[in-house]
Short mmCIF file of C-alpha atoms and ligand atoms in Angstrom, two decimals:
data_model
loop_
_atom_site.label_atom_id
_atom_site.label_comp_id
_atom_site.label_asym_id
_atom_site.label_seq_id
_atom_site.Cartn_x
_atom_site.Cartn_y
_atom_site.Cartn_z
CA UNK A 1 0.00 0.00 0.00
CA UNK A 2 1.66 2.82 -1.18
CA UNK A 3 2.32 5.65 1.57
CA UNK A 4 2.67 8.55 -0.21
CA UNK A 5 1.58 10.29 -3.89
CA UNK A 6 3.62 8.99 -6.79
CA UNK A 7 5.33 11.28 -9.14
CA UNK A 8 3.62 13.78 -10.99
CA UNK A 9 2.49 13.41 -14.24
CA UNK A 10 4.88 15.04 -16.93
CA UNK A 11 1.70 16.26 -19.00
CA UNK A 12 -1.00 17.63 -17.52
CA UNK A 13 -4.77 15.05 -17.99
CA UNK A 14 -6.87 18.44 -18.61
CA UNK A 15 -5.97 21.89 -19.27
CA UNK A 16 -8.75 24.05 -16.95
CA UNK A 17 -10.63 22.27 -14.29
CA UNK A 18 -12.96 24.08 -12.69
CA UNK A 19 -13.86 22.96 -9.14
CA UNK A 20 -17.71 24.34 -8.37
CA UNK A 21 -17.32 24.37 -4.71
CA UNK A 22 -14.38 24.76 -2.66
CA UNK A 23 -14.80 22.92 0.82
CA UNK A 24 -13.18 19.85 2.45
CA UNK A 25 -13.19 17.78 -1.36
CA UNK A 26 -12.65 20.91 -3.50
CA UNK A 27 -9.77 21.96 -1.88
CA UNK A 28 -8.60 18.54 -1.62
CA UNK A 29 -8.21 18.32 -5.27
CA UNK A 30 -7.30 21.72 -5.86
CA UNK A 31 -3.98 20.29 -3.59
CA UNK A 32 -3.76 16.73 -4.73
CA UNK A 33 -4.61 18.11 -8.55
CA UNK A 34 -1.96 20.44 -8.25
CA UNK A 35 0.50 18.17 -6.69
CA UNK A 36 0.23 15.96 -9.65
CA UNK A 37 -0.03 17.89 -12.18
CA UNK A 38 -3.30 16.71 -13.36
CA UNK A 39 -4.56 20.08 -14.54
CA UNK A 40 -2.96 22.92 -16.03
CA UNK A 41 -4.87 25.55 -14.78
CA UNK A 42 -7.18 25.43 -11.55
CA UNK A 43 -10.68 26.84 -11.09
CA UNK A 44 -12.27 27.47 -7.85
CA UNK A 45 -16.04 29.21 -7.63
CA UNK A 46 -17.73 29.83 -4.93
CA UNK A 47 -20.83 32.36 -3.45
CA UNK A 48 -19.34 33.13 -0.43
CA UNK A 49 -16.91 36.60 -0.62
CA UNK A 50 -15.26 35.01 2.83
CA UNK A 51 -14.70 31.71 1.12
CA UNK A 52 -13.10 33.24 -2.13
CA UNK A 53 -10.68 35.52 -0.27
CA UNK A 54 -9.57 31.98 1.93
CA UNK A 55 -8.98 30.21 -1.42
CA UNK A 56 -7.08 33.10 -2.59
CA UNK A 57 -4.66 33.35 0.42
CA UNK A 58 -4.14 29.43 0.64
CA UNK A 59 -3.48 29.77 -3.00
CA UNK A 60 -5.81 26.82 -4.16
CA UNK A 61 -6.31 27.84 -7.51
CA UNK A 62 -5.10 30.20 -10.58
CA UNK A 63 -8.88 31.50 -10.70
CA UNK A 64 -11.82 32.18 -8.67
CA UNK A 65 -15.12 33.24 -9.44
CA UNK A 66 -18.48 33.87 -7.59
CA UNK A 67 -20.45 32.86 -11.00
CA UNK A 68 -20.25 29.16 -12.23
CA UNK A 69 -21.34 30.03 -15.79
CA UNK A 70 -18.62 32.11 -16.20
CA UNK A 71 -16.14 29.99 -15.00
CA UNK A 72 -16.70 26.79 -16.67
CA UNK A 73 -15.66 28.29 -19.93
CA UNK A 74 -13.64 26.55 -21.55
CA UNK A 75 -13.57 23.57 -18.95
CA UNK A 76 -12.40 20.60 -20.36
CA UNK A 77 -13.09 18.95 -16.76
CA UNK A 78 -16.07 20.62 -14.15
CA UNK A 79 -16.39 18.47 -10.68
CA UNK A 80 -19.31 19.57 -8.69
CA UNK A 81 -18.01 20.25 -5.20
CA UNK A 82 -21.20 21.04 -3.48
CA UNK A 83 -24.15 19.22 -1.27
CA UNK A 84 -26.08 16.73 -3.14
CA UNK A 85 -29.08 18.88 -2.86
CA UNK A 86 -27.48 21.62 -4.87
CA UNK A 87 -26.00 19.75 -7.86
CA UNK A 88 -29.13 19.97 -9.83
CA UNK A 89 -29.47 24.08 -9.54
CA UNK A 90 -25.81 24.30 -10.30
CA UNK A 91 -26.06 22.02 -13.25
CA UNK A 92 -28.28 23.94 -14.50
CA UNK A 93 -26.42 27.32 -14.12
CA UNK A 94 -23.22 26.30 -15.66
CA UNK A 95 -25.24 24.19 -18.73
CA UNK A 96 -25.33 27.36 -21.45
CA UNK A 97 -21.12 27.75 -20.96
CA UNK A 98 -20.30 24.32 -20.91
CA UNK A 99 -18.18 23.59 -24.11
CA UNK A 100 -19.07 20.73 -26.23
CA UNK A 101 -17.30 17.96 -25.31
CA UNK A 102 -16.46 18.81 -21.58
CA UNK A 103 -16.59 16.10 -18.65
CA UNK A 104 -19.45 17.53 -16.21
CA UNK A 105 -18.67 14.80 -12.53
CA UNK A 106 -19.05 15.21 -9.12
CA UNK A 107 -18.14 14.19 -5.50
CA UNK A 108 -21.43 13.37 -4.19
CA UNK A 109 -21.94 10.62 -1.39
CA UNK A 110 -25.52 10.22 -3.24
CA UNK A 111 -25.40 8.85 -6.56
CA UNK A 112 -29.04 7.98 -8.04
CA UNK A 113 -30.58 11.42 -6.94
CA UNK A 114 -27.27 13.24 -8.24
CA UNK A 115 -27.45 11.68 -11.51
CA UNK A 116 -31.53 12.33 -12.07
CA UNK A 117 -30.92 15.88 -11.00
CA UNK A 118 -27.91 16.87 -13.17
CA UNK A 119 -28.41 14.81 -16.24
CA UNK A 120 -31.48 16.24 -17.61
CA UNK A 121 -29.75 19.34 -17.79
CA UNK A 122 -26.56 18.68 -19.46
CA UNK A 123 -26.58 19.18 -22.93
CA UNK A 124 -25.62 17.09 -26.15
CA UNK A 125 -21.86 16.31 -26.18
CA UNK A 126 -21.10 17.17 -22.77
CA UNK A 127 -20.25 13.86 -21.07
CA UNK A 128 -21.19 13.55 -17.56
CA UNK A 129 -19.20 10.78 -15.15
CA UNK A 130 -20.40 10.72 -11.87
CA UNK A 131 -17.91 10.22 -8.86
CA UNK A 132 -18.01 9.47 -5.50
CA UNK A 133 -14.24 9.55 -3.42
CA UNK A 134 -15.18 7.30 -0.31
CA UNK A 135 -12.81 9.45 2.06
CA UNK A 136 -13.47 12.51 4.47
CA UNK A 137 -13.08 13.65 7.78
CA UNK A 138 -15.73 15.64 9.80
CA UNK A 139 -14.01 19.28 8.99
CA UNK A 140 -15.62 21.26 6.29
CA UNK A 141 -14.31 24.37 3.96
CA UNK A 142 -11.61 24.97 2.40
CA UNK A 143 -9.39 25.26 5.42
CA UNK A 144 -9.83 21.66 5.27
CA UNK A 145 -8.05 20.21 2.82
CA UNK A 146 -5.37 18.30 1.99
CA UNK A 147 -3.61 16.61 -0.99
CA UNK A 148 -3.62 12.71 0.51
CA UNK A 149 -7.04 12.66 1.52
CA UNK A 150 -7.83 10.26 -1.18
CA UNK A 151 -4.25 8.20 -1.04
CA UNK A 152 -5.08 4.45 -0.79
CA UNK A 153 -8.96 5.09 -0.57
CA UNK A 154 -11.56 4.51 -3.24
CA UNK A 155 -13.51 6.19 -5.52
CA UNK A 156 -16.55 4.90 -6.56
CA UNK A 157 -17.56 5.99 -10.35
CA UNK A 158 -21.59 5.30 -11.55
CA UNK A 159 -21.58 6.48 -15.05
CA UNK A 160 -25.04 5.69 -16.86
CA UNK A 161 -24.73 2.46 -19.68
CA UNK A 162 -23.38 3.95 -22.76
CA UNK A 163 -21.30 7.21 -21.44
CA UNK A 164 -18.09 7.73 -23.66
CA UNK A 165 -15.73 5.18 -22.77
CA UNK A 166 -12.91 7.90 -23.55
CA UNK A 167 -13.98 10.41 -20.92
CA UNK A 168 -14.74 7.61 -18.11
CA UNK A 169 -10.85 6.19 -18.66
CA UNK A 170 -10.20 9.99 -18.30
CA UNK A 171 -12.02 10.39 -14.84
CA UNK A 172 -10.72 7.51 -13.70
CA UNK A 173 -7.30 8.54 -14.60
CA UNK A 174 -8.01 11.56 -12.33
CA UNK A 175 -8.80 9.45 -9.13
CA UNK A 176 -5.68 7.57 -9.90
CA UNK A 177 -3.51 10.36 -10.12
CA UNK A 178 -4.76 11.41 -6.67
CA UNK A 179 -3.76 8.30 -5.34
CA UNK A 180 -7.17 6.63 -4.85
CA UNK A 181 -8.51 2.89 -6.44
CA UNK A 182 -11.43 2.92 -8.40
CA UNK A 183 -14.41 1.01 -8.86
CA UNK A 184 -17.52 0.74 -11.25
CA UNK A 185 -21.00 0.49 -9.76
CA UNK A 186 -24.37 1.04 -10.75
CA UNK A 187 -26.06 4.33 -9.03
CA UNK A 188 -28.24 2.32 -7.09
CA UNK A 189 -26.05 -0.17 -5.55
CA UNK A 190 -23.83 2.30 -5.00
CA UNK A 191 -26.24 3.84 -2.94
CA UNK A 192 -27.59 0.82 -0.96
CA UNK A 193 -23.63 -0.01 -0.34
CA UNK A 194 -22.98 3.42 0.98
CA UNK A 195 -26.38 3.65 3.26
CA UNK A 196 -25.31 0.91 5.05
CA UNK A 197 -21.25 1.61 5.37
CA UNK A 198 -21.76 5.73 6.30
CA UNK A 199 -25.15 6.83 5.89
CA UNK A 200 -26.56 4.78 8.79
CA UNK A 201 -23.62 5.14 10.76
CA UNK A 202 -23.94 9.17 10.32
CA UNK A 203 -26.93 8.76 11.26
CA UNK A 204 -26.86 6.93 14.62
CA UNK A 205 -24.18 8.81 15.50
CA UNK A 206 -26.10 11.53 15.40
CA UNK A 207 -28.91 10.07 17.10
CA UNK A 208 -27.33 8.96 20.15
CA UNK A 209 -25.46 12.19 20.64
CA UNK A 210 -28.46 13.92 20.36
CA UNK A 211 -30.00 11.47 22.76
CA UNK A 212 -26.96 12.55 25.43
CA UNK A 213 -27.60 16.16 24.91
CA UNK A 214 -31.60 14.97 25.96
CA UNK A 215 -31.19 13.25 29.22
CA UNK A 216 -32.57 14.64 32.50
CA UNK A 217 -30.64 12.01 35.09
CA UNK A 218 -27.51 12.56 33.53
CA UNK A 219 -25.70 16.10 33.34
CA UNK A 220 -24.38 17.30 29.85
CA UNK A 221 -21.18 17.86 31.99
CA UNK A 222 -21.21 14.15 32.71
CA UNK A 223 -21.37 13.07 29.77
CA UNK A 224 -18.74 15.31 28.16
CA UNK A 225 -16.41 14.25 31.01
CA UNK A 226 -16.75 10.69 30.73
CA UNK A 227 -16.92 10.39 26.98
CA UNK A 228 -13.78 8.48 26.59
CA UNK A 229 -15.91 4.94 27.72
CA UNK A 230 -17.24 5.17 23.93
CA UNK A 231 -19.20 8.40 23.33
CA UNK A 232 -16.39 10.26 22.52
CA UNK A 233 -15.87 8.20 19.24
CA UNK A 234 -19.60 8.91 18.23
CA UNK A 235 -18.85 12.71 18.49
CA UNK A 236 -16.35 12.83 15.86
CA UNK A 237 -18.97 11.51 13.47
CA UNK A 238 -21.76 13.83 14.55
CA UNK A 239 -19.57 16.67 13.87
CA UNK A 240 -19.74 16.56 10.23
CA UNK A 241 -21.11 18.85 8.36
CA UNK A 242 -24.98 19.48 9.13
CA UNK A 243 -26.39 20.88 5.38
CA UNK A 244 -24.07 17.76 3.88
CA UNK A 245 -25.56 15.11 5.63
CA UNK A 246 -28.90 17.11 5.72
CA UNK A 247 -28.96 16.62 1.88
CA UNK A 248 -27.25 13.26 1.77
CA UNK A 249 -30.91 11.70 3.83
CA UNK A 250 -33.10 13.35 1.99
CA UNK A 251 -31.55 11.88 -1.60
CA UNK A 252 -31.03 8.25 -0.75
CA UNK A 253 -34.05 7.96 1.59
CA UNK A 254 -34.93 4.91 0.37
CA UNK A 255 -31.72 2.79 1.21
CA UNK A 256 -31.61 4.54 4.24
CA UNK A 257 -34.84 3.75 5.39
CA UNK A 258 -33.85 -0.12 4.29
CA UNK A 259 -30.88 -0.40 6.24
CA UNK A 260 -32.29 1.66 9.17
CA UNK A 261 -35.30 -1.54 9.21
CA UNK A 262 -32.69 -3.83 9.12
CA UNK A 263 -30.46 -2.13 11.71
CA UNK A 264 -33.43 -1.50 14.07
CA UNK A 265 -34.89 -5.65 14.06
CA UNK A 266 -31.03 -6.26 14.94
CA UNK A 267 -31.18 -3.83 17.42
CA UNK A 268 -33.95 -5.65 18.93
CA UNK A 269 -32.72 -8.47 18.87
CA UNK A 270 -29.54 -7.53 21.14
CA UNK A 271 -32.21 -5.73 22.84
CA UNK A 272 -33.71 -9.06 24.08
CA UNK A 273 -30.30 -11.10 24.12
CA UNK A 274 -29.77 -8.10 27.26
CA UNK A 275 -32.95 -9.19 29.04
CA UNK A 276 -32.55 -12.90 28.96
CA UNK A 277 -29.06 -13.06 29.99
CA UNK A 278 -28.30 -14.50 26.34
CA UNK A 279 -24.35 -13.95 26.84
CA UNK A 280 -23.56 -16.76 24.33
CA UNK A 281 -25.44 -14.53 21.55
CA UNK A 282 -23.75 -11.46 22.93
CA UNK A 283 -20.25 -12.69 22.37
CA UNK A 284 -20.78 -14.50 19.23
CA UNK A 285 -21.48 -11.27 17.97
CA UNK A 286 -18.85 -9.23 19.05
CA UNK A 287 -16.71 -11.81 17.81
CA UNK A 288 -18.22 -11.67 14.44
CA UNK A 289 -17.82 -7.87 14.89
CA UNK A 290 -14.24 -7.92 15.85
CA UNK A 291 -13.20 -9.35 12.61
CA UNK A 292 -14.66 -6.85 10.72
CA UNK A 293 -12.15 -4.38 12.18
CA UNK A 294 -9.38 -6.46 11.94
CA UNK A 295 -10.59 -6.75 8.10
CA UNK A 296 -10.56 -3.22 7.21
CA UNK A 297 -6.94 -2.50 9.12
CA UNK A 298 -5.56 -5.45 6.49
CA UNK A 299 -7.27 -3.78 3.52
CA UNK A 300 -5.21 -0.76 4.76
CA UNK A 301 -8.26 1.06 5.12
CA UNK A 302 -7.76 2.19 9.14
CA UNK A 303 -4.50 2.43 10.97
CA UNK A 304 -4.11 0.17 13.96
CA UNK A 305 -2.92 2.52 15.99
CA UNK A 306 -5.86 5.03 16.28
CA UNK A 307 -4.15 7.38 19.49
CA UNK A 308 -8.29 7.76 20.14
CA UNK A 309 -6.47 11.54 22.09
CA UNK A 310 -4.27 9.40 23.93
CA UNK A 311 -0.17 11.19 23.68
CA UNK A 312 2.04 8.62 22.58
CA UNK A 313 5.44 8.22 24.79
P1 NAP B 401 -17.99 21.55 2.55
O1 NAP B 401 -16.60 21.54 3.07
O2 NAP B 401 -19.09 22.01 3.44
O3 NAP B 401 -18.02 22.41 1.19
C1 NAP B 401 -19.21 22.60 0.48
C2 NAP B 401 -19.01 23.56 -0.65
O4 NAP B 401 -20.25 23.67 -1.37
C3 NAP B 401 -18.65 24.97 -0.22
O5 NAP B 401 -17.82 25.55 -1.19
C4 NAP B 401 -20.02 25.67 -0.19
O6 NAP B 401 -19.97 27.07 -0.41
C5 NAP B 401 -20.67 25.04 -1.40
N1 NAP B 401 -22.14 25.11 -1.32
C6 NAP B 401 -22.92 24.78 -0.26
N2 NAP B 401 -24.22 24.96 -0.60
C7 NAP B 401 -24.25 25.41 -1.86
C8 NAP B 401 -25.28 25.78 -2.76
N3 NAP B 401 -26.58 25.68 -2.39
N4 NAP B 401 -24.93 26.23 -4.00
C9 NAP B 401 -23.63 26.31 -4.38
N5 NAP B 401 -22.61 25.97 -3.57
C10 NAP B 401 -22.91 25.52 -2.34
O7 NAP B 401 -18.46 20.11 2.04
P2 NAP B 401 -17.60 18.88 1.49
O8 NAP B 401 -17.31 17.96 2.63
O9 NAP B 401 -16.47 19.37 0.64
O10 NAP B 401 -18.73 18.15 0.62
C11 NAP B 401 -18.94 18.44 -0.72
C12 NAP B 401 -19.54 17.24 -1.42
O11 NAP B 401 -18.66 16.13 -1.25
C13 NAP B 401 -20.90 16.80 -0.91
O12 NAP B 401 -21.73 16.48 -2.00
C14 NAP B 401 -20.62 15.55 -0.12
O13 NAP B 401 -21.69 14.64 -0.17
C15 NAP B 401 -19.39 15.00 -0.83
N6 NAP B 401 -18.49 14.19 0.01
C16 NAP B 401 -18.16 14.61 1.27
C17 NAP B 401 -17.32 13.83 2.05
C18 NAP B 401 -16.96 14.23 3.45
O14 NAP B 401 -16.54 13.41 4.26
N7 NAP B 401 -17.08 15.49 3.82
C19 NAP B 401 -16.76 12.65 1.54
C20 NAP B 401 -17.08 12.29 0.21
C21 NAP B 401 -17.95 13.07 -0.54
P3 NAP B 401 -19.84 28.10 0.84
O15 NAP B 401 -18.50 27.86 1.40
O16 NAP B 401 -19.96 29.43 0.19
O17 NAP B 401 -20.96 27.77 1.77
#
């Protein structure tokens, strides 16, 4: 498992790529792109005046612009940077200026609502390859960022039967050159795959923080004090970003709701293995669970050594 970015390319993949949102993934590319030299020149838009003048003193990109249209101009790769929920109003804003030809993708942990929203408005010629890099921590903007955040981890691409072959070898040549594997899926398994690995987990992390926050017999100052039995973990997740994850429910409800039926008759079931001292099904389960763990350190997905705040000697 390679530890660090390879060489950069000699030749640049794409001459402008314009990056339509500048957050925690934007300005991850805008590094690892730039690292690489995968793009000759880098494009950064976003609304926010704040944001823009950030982007301009980290140096992220050549340009920025406030207006989408204007910079996607002579793109010959656009990556929508933004929440789910927005893809479709930005798709539709940068659709007159896109040149014929151009790659239109995106970074969107939703793929079957991402695809329905922005395909209808791309038009003929513009070939749209939709992305999704499996990696992220619970910071947002584009203070955020940094060039391995997709080293080693994958990148899940869902383009619809029939997209030109040429500009999917081209997007995954992208996620290569940033250091991440790749893999084909179909939108909707994606999205049953990724409800399951990080949408329900997102979720009952936030739940059972929120449930801390709630309780009456139990101080808030209690609970912040003695969060390193297991809580503590659970707060990293329900950090993240609230209009991200916001959007990301409300455009793969379906699979959510799915898992969250599953999850919940398992949850029962534990439930009852509690009551009637069942300690045989207890343990046979954390057993089970144990090698998952141990699984995704020898993928090289997780680090043994999480420090979990503790100083090393
Ligand atoms: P982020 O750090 O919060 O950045 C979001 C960016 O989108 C900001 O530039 C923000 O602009 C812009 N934006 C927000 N609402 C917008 C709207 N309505 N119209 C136009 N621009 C808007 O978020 P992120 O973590 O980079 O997430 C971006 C995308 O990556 C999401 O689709 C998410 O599902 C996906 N993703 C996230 C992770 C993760 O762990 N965070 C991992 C994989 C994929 P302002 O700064 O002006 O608000």
């Amino acid at each position: 498992m390679p530890e660090r970015l390879g060489s950069p390319r000699e030749t640049p993949l794409f001459r402008r790529l314009v990056l339509v949102g500048i957050g925690l993934i934007g300005s991850s590319i805008a590094l690892a792109a730039r690292r690489q030299n995968l793009a000759e020149r880098i494009v950064a838009v976003d609304k926010d005046e704040g944001v823009r003048a950030r982007v301009a003193e980290l140096g992220l990109a050549d340009e920025i612009h406030a207006d989408p249209a204007q910079a996607v101009a002579g793109a010959d790769l656009v990556i929508l940077c933004v929440p789910v929920g927005a893809c479709g109003a930005v798709a539709k804003a940068i659709a007159p200026a896109l040149a014929p030809g151009a790659i239109v993708s995106d970074v969107g942990s939703v793929k079957g609502a991402v695809m329905a929203s922005v395909e209808p408005h791309l038009p003929e010629g513009v070939h749209f390859v939709p992305a999704h890099p499996v990696a992220g921590t619970e910071n947002s903007g584009p203070d955020a960022g940094f060039p391995t955040l997709f080293l080693n981890r994958w990148s899940i691409l869902t383009p619809a039967y029939g997209t030109d072959s040429d500009a999917v070898e081209r997007v995954r040549a992208f996620w290569q050159g940033m250091g991440a594997n790749v893999e084909f899926m179909s939108a909707p398994h994606h999205d049953l795959v990724l409800a399951i690995t990080s949408h329900v987990p997102h979720l009952i992390a936030y739940n059972i923080v929120g449930t801390a926050a709630d309780l009456e017999r139990v101080t808030e100052k209690e609970v912040i004090k003695f969060s390193a039995g297991g809580f503590r973990d659970f707060t990293r997740i329900a950090a993240s970003d609230p209009t991200m994850w916001r959007d990301v429910f409300l455009n793969n409800k379906e699979a959510v709701l799915e898992m969250l039926s599953r999850f919940n008759e398992d949850l029962a079931a534990l439930a009852r293995a509690i009551r009637w001292d069942d300690g045989e099904a207890l343990h046979k389960l954390f057993t089970r669970t144990r090698a998952i763990r141990r699984g995704i350190i020898s993928e090289g997905q997780d680090a043994p050594l999480v420090d979990f705040g503790r100083p090393r000697e």
